[in-house]
Short mmCIF file of C-alpha atoms in Angstrom, two decimals:
data_model
loop_
_atom_site.label_atom_id
_atom_site.label_comp_id
_atom_site.label_asym_id
_atom_site.label_seq_id
_atom_site.Cartn_x
_atom_site.Cartn_y
_atom_site.Cartn_z
CA MET A 1162 -4.62 6.76 -18.37
CA TYR A 1163 -2.09 8.10 -15.84
CA TYR A 1164 -0.65 10.87 -17.58
CA THR A 1165 -2.02 13.72 -20.16
CA ASN A 1166 -0.46 16.61 -23.10
CA ASP A 1167 0.30 18.12 -20.10
CA SER A 1168 1.24 15.76 -17.78
CA ILE A 1169 4.73 16.35 -15.45
CA ILE A 1170 7.35 13.70 -13.96
CA TYR A 1171 10.06 14.04 -11.54
CA HIS A 1172 13.15 12.12 -13.60
CA ASN A 1173 16.84 12.62 -11.92
CA GLY A 1174 16.57 16.12 -11.02
CA ALA A 1175 14.46 16.99 -14.32
CA TYR A 1176 10.68 18.03 -14.43
CA MET A 1177 9.88 16.77 -18.02
CA HIS A 1178 6.61 15.17 -19.78
CA PRO A 1179 6.50 10.98 -19.60
CA GLU A 1180 6.99 10.86 -23.00
CA LYS A 1181 10.14 12.98 -22.72
CA ALA A 1182 12.11 10.21 -19.53
CA SER A 1183 13.93 7.43 -20.60
CA GLY A 1184 15.48 4.04 -19.29
CA ASN A 1185 18.48 1.79 -19.68
CA MET A 1186 17.29 -2.24 -21.68
CA TYR A 1187 20.30 -3.30 -19.49
CA SER A 1188 19.13 -2.25 -16.44
CA GLN A 1189 18.54 -4.65 -13.16
CA THR A 1190 15.39 -3.30 -11.90
CA LEU A 1191 14.00 -4.40 -15.90
CA HIS A 1192 15.68 -7.60 -16.28
CA TYR A 1193 15.40 -8.98 -12.73
CA GLY A 1194 13.27 -7.34 -10.77
CA ASN A 1195 15.49 -5.67 -8.22
CA GLY A 1196 13.94 -1.82 -7.74
CA VAL A 1197 12.27 -0.32 -4.89
CA PHE A 1198 9.51 1.89 -5.28
CA GLU A 1199 6.66 3.78 -2.78
CA GLY A 1200 2.30 4.35 -3.07
CA ILE A 1201 2.20 7.37 -1.91
CA ARG A 1202 -1.42 9.47 -2.04
CA ALA A 1203 -1.95 13.22 -1.48
CA TYR A 1204 -5.41 14.71 0.12
CA LYS A 1205 -7.04 18.35 -0.68
CA ILE A 1206 -7.32 19.86 2.89
CA LYS A 1207 -8.03 23.40 2.98
CA PHE A 1208 -5.15 24.68 2.22
CA GLY A 1209 -4.20 22.81 -1.11
CA ALA A 1210 -2.68 19.32 -1.32
CA LYS A 1211 -1.24 17.18 1.96
CA ILE A 1212 0.94 13.73 1.42
CA PHE A 1213 -0.60 11.68 4.43
CA LYS A 1214 3.03 10.32 6.04
CA ALA A 1215 5.61 11.91 3.60
CA GLU A 1216 8.38 11.03 5.55
CA GLU A 1217 7.55 6.48 6.46
CA HIS A 1218 6.18 6.85 2.88
CA TYR A 1219 9.81 7.73 1.08
CA GLU A 1220 11.78 6.82 5.26
CA ARG A 1221 10.61 2.93 3.23
CA LEU A 1222 11.51 3.81 -0.08
CA LYS A 1223 15.36 4.45 1.55
CA TYR A 1224 14.96 1.28 3.49
CA GLY A 1225 14.04 -0.87 0.69
CA ALA A 1226 17.36 0.45 -1.72
CA GLN A 1227 19.66 -0.33 1.94
CA VAL A 1228 18.34 -3.42 1.49
CA MET A 1229 19.56 -4.06 -2.29
CA GLY A 1230 22.03 -2.11 -2.88
CA ILE A 1231 20.27 0.12 -4.82
CA PRO A 1232 22.28 3.67 -4.29
CA CYS A 1233 19.67 6.61 -3.15
CA ASN A 1234 21.17 9.81 -3.20
CA TYR A 1235 18.18 11.79 -1.38
CA SER A 1236 17.32 12.47 1.12
CA VAL A 1237 13.55 12.02 3.01
CA GLU A 1238 13.33 15.52 3.11
CA GLU A 1239 14.63 16.27 -0.22
CA LEU A 1240 12.35 13.99 -1.59
CA VAL A 1241 9.40 15.10 0.72
CA ALA A 1242 10.11 18.99 -1.55
CA ILE A 1243 10.18 17.56 -4.95
CA THR A 1244 7.08 16.15 -4.25
CA TYR A 1245 5.37 18.39 -3.30
CA LYS A 1246 6.71 20.79 -6.06
CA LEU A 1247 5.21 17.82 -8.64
CA LEU A 1248 1.79 18.01 -7.30
CA GLU A 1249 2.26 21.68 -7.73
CA LYS A 1250 3.08 21.30 -11.06
CA ASN A 1251 1.15 19.02 -12.59
CA ASN A 1252 -2.12 21.91 -10.42
CA LEU A 1253 -2.98 18.38 -8.28
CA GLU A 1254 -4.24 18.39 -4.86
CA ASP A 1255 -5.90 14.69 -4.20
CA ALA A 1256 -3.12 12.06 -6.17
CA TYR A 1257 -1.64 9.01 -6.31
CA ILE A 1258 1.96 9.21 -6.48
CA ARG A 1259 4.63 6.72 -6.98
CA PRO A 1260 8.60 7.48 -6.60
CA LEU A 1261 10.87 4.50 -8.19
CA LEU A 1262 14.44 3.77 -7.94
CA THR A 1263 15.50 1.83 -10.98
CA THR A 1264 19.38 0.63 -11.02
CA GLY A 1265 21.94 1.05 -13.89
CA ALA A 1266 23.07 -1.34 -16.25
CA ASN A 1267 23.97 -4.67 -14.88
CA MET A 1268 23.94 -8.05 -16.36
CA SER A 1269 25.30 -9.97 -13.02
CA LEU A 1270 23.80 -10.52 -9.94
CA LEU A 1271 26.00 -7.83 -7.71
CA THR A 1272 23.57 -4.94 -7.53
CA ALA A 1273 24.34 -1.74 -10.22
CA LYS A 1274 25.97 0.93 -8.77
CA GLU A 1275 23.76 3.41 -10.26
CA SER A 1276 20.16 4.68 -9.52
CA SER A 1277 17.16 6.13 -11.43
CA LEU A 1278 14.67 8.72 -9.74
CA THR A 1279 11.52 8.51 -11.26
CA ILE A 1280 7.83 10.48 -9.49
CA GLN A 1281 5.03 10.20 -10.75
CA CYS A 1282 1.83 11.04 -9.84
CA TRP A 1283 -2.38 11.64 -11.46
CA GLU A 1284 -5.67 11.28 -10.05
CA TRP A 1285 -6.27 7.75 -8.98
CA GLY A 1286 -9.22 6.02 -6.94
CA LYS A 1287 -9.04 3.32 -4.39
CA TYR A 1288 -8.24 0.93 -6.35
CA MET A 1289 -10.03 -1.73 -4.66
CA GLY A 1290 -13.66 0.71 -5.22
CA ASP A 1291 -15.62 1.08 -2.63
CA LYS A 1292 -18.09 -2.15 -2.94
CA LEU A 1293 -17.93 -4.91 -0.23
CA LEU A 1294 -15.03 -7.94 -2.89
CA LYS A 1295 -15.54 -10.57 -3.00
CA VAL A 1296 -12.01 -12.77 -2.26
CA LYS A 1297 -10.55 -16.06 -3.52
CA THR A 1298 -8.06 -17.99 -1.36
CA SER A 1299 -5.24 -18.18 -3.75
CA ARG A 1300 -3.25 -21.31 -4.03
CA PHE A 1301 0.44 -19.11 -4.09
CA GLN A 1302 1.99 -18.23 -0.69
CA ARG A 1303 2.92 -15.42 0.37
CA PRO A 1304 7.71 -15.33 0.08
CA ASN A 1305 8.88 -17.08 2.24
CA PRO A 1306 10.64 -13.76 4.41
CA LYS A 1307 13.93 -15.75 5.21
CA SER A 1308 14.18 -15.27 1.35
CA CYS A 1309 13.60 -11.71 1.41
CA PHE A 1310 13.08 -8.62 2.60
CA VAL A 1311 9.28 -9.03 3.29
CA GLU A 1312 9.06 -5.12 4.42
CA ALA A 1313 11.13 -3.87 0.85
CA LYS A 1314 8.15 -2.91 -1.49
CA VAL A 1315 10.57 -4.90 -4.27
CA THR A 1316 9.47 -4.91 -7.77
CA GLY A 1317 10.42 -8.10 -7.91
CA HIS A 1318 8.55 -9.70 -4.78
CA TYR A 1319 5.02 -8.41 -6.71
CA THR A 1320 5.26 -10.61 -9.22
CA ASN A 1321 3.29 -12.66 -6.69
CA SER A 1322 0.88 -10.41 -6.18
CA ILE A 1323 1.16 -10.49 -10.26
CA LEU A 1324 0.02 -14.61 -9.81
CA SER A 1325 -2.90 -14.11 -7.22
CA THR A 1326 -4.53 -11.68 -9.24
CA ASN A 1327 -4.83 -13.37 -11.75
CA GLU A 1328 -6.01 -16.21 -10.68
CA ALA A 1329 -8.66 -15.03 -8.53
CA LYS A 1330 -10.06 -12.39 -11.26
CA ASN A 1331 -10.25 -15.53 -14.17
CA ALA A 1332 -11.91 -16.78 -11.31
CA GLY A 1333 -14.93 -14.21 -10.84
CA TYR A 1334 -13.44 -13.65 -7.60
CA ASP A 1335 -13.03 -9.91 -6.77
CA GLU A 1336 -9.73 -10.10 -4.90
CA ALA A 1337 -6.93 -12.56 -3.44
CA LEU A 1338 -5.73 -13.71 -0.02
CA LEU A 1339 -2.38 -15.25 0.64
CA LEU A 1340 -1.71 -17.11 3.69
CA ASP A 1341 2.74 -17.48 4.26
CA MET A 1342 4.25 -20.81 4.86
CA ASN A 1343 2.88 -21.64 7.71
CA GLY A 1344 -0.53 -21.86 6.64
CA ASN A 1345 -1.83 -18.91 8.95
CA VAL A 1346 -3.17 -15.52 7.19
CA ALA A 1347 -0.74 -13.29 5.87
CA GLU A 1348 -2.39 -10.62 3.37
CA CYS A 1349 -4.08 -9.85 -0.26
CA SER A 1350 -2.54 -8.84 -3.09
CA GLY A 1351 -1.89 -5.69 -2.30
CA ALA A 1352 -2.71 -4.82 1.10
CA ASN A 1353 -3.28 -6.10 4.55
CA VAL A 1354 -5.88 -7.56 6.33
CA PHE A 1355 -8.07 -7.43 9.69
CA MET A 1356 -10.58 -9.20 11.03
CA GLU A 1357 -13.75 -8.24 13.23
CA LYS A 1358 -14.96 -10.88 16.35
CA ASP A 1359 -17.26 -11.29 19.03
CA GLY A 1360 -16.69 -7.04 19.07
CA LYS A 1361 -12.56 -7.08 18.65
CA LEU A 1362 -10.27 -6.86 15.87
CA TYR A 1363 -7.44 -9.18 14.88
CA THR A 1364 -4.39 -7.94 12.25
CA PRO A 1365 -1.50 -10.28 11.22
CA LYS A 1366 2.04 -10.11 13.06
CA ARG A 1367 4.98 -8.81 10.86
CA GLY A 1368 7.54 -11.41 9.58
CA HIS A 1369 5.47 -12.77 7.20
CA ILE A 1370 3.49 -9.76 6.08
CA MET A 1371 4.20 -6.52 4.47
CA ALA A 1372 3.18 -3.98 7.36
CA GLY A 1373 1.92 -1.44 5.55
CA ILE A 1374 1.35 2.44 6.20
CA THR A 1375 -2.01 2.86 6.10
CA ARG A 1376 -1.94 -0.95 9.32
CA SER A 1377 -0.21 1.38 11.28
CA THR A 1378 -2.09 3.77 10.88
CA ILE A 1379 -5.61 2.57 11.61
CA LEU A 1380 -4.02 0.43 14.79
CA GLU A 1381 -2.80 3.69 15.90
CA ILE A 1382 -6.62 5.05 15.82
CA CYS A 1383 -7.48 1.79 17.76
CA LYS A 1384 -5.73 3.01 20.00
CA GLU A 1385 -6.45 5.88 20.38
CA GLU A 1386 -10.62 5.50 19.80
CA GLY A 1387 -10.81 2.22 22.13
CA PHE A 1388 -10.77 -0.18 19.27
CA SER A 1389 -9.43 -3.94 21.14
CA VAL A 1390 -6.91 -5.06 18.29
CA GLU A 1391 -4.22 -7.62 18.54
CA GLU A 1392 -2.31 -8.63 16.40
CA LYS A 1393 -1.68 -11.87 16.46
CA HIS A 1394 -1.45 -14.82 13.51
CA PHE A 1395 -4.91 -16.69 12.63
CA THR A 1396 -5.30 -19.60 10.16
CA LEU A 1397 -7.77 -19.09 7.21
CA ASP A 1398 -10.21 -21.31 9.01
CA GLU A 1399 -10.52 -18.58 12.19
CA LEU A 1400 -10.65 -15.56 9.36
CA LYS A 1401 -13.80 -17.90 8.10
CA GLN A 1402 -16.05 -18.11 11.83
CA ALA A 1403 -14.71 -13.84 11.52
CA ASP A 1404 -18.61 -11.21 11.77
CA SER A 1405 -16.40 -9.14 9.56
CA ALA A 1406 -13.28 -8.25 7.60
CA PHE A 1407 -11.63 -5.33 5.76
CA PHE A 1408 -8.55 -4.69 4.08
CA THR A 1409 -6.23 -1.83 4.11
CA GLY A 1410 -4.24 -0.35 1.58
CA THR A 1411 -2.31 3.23 0.89
CA ALA A 1412 -4.23 2.35 -2.45
CA ALA A 1413 -7.04 0.73 -1.04
CA GLU A 1414 -7.45 2.58 1.35
CA VAL A 1415 -9.54 1.03 3.80
CA VAL A 1416 -12.24 -1.44 2.28
CA GLY A 1417 -14.35 -4.28 3.21
CA LEU A 1418 -14.71 -7.69 2.18
CA GLU A 1419 -18.36 -9.56 1.16
CA SER A 1420 -16.68 -13.07 1.30
CA LEU A 1421 -14.76 -14.98 1.30
CA ASP A 1422 -14.64 -18.41 -0.62
CA ASP A 1423 -17.78 -19.61 0.30
CA TYR A 1424 -17.58 -17.81 3.24
CA LYS A 1425 -20.04 -14.68 3.91
CA PHE A 1426 -18.86 -12.87 6.67
CA PRO A 1427 -22.65 -12.43 8.67
CA LEU A 1428 -22.03 -8.65 10.46
CA SER A 1429 -23.32 -5.77 8.03
CA TRP A 1430 -20.07 -3.60 7.34
CA GLU A 1431 -22.46 -0.87 8.08
CA SER A 1432 -22.26 -2.15 12.43
CA SER A 1433 -18.73 -3.36 11.71
CA LEU A 1434 -16.07 -1.72 13.07
CA GLY A 1435 -14.48 -1.97 9.80
CA TYR A 1436 -16.64 0.30 8.73
CA LYS A 1437 -16.36 3.68 11.43
CA LEU A 1438 -12.26 3.28 10.87
CA MET A 1439 -12.96 3.27 6.61
CA LYS A 1440 -14.85 7.06 8.65
CA LEU A 1441 -12.43 7.64 10.44
CA TYR A 1442 -9.43 6.57 8.15
CA LYS A 1443 -10.73 9.64 6.03
CA GLN A 1444 -10.76 12.27 9.07
CA GLU A 1445 -6.71 11.13 9.45
CA VAL A 1446 -5.73 11.75 5.66
CA VAL A 1447 -7.22 14.97 5.42
CA CYS A 1448 -6.87 16.49 8.86
CA GLU A 1449 -10.13 16.87 10.26
CA ARG A 1450 -9.30 13.30 13.02
CA SER A 1451 -7.06 15.22 15.54
CA LYS A 1452 -9.23 18.16 15.17
CA LYS A 1453 -12.02 16.59 15.96
CA LEU A 1454 -10.25 14.56 18.35
CA SER A 1455 -8.57 18.05 20.27
CA GLU A 1456 -12.41 19.67 20.40
CA ALA A 1457 -13.27 16.42 22.96
CA VAL A 1458 -10.34 16.99 24.80
#
């Protein structure tokens, strides 16, 4: 489902079919989870493909490589250029893009001195779909921020997301919500969370969360549109008294919640700030919102 006979990936300086690429069986990424990745989207606009916030994503990839000690011998500008060329080779404009830095062979626990870069792209709809989500509070917590770099997209961190997703799906839910070590709401398995109460939005503070680029975009839109929003810690009980809630992420974009455990959010999705932000975010990624703002001025 991710590639066809005509698909092309970028792998260590060359463009090739995915089945032509090879990996090292002694890589620390395979054995210990020491790799970093990004999730990026490109959208079709009037003049072709536009990668949304490409520089921010690749800066985060390089940050993750730095904190994990993984060599990354590419500049942000080079990574962006490679990705646009990859989209062109795959004849894609609306696409999901997955860059991955893996480590070389090293069975010790000191980071390997070599790395490999692979960038893939494929057509992929909204990760969580368009329907409102039924969410389960997970028994698994977000990692303690003193145990790792929580804002780096490290491959090994996502075992936490897999455990919580499996738990939720096996119980008949669409998604999982994780708390932090202090019992405050953190995020879902792969996206950030916002709640609406009495016309104001709240989202967890940085520190225990992967503060996503989509989350930052939503905060920017709220400021520009005059929506009241606050970054603060809040508990599960507080979330279960909210009027509405939604998740944000590159793969998920903006998606509303129907319920959390046995609590059904009372405000209709179409009447919520989340619904308005879902529409505004879609305008933002296809470069239509900035045009409308300038016309309004």
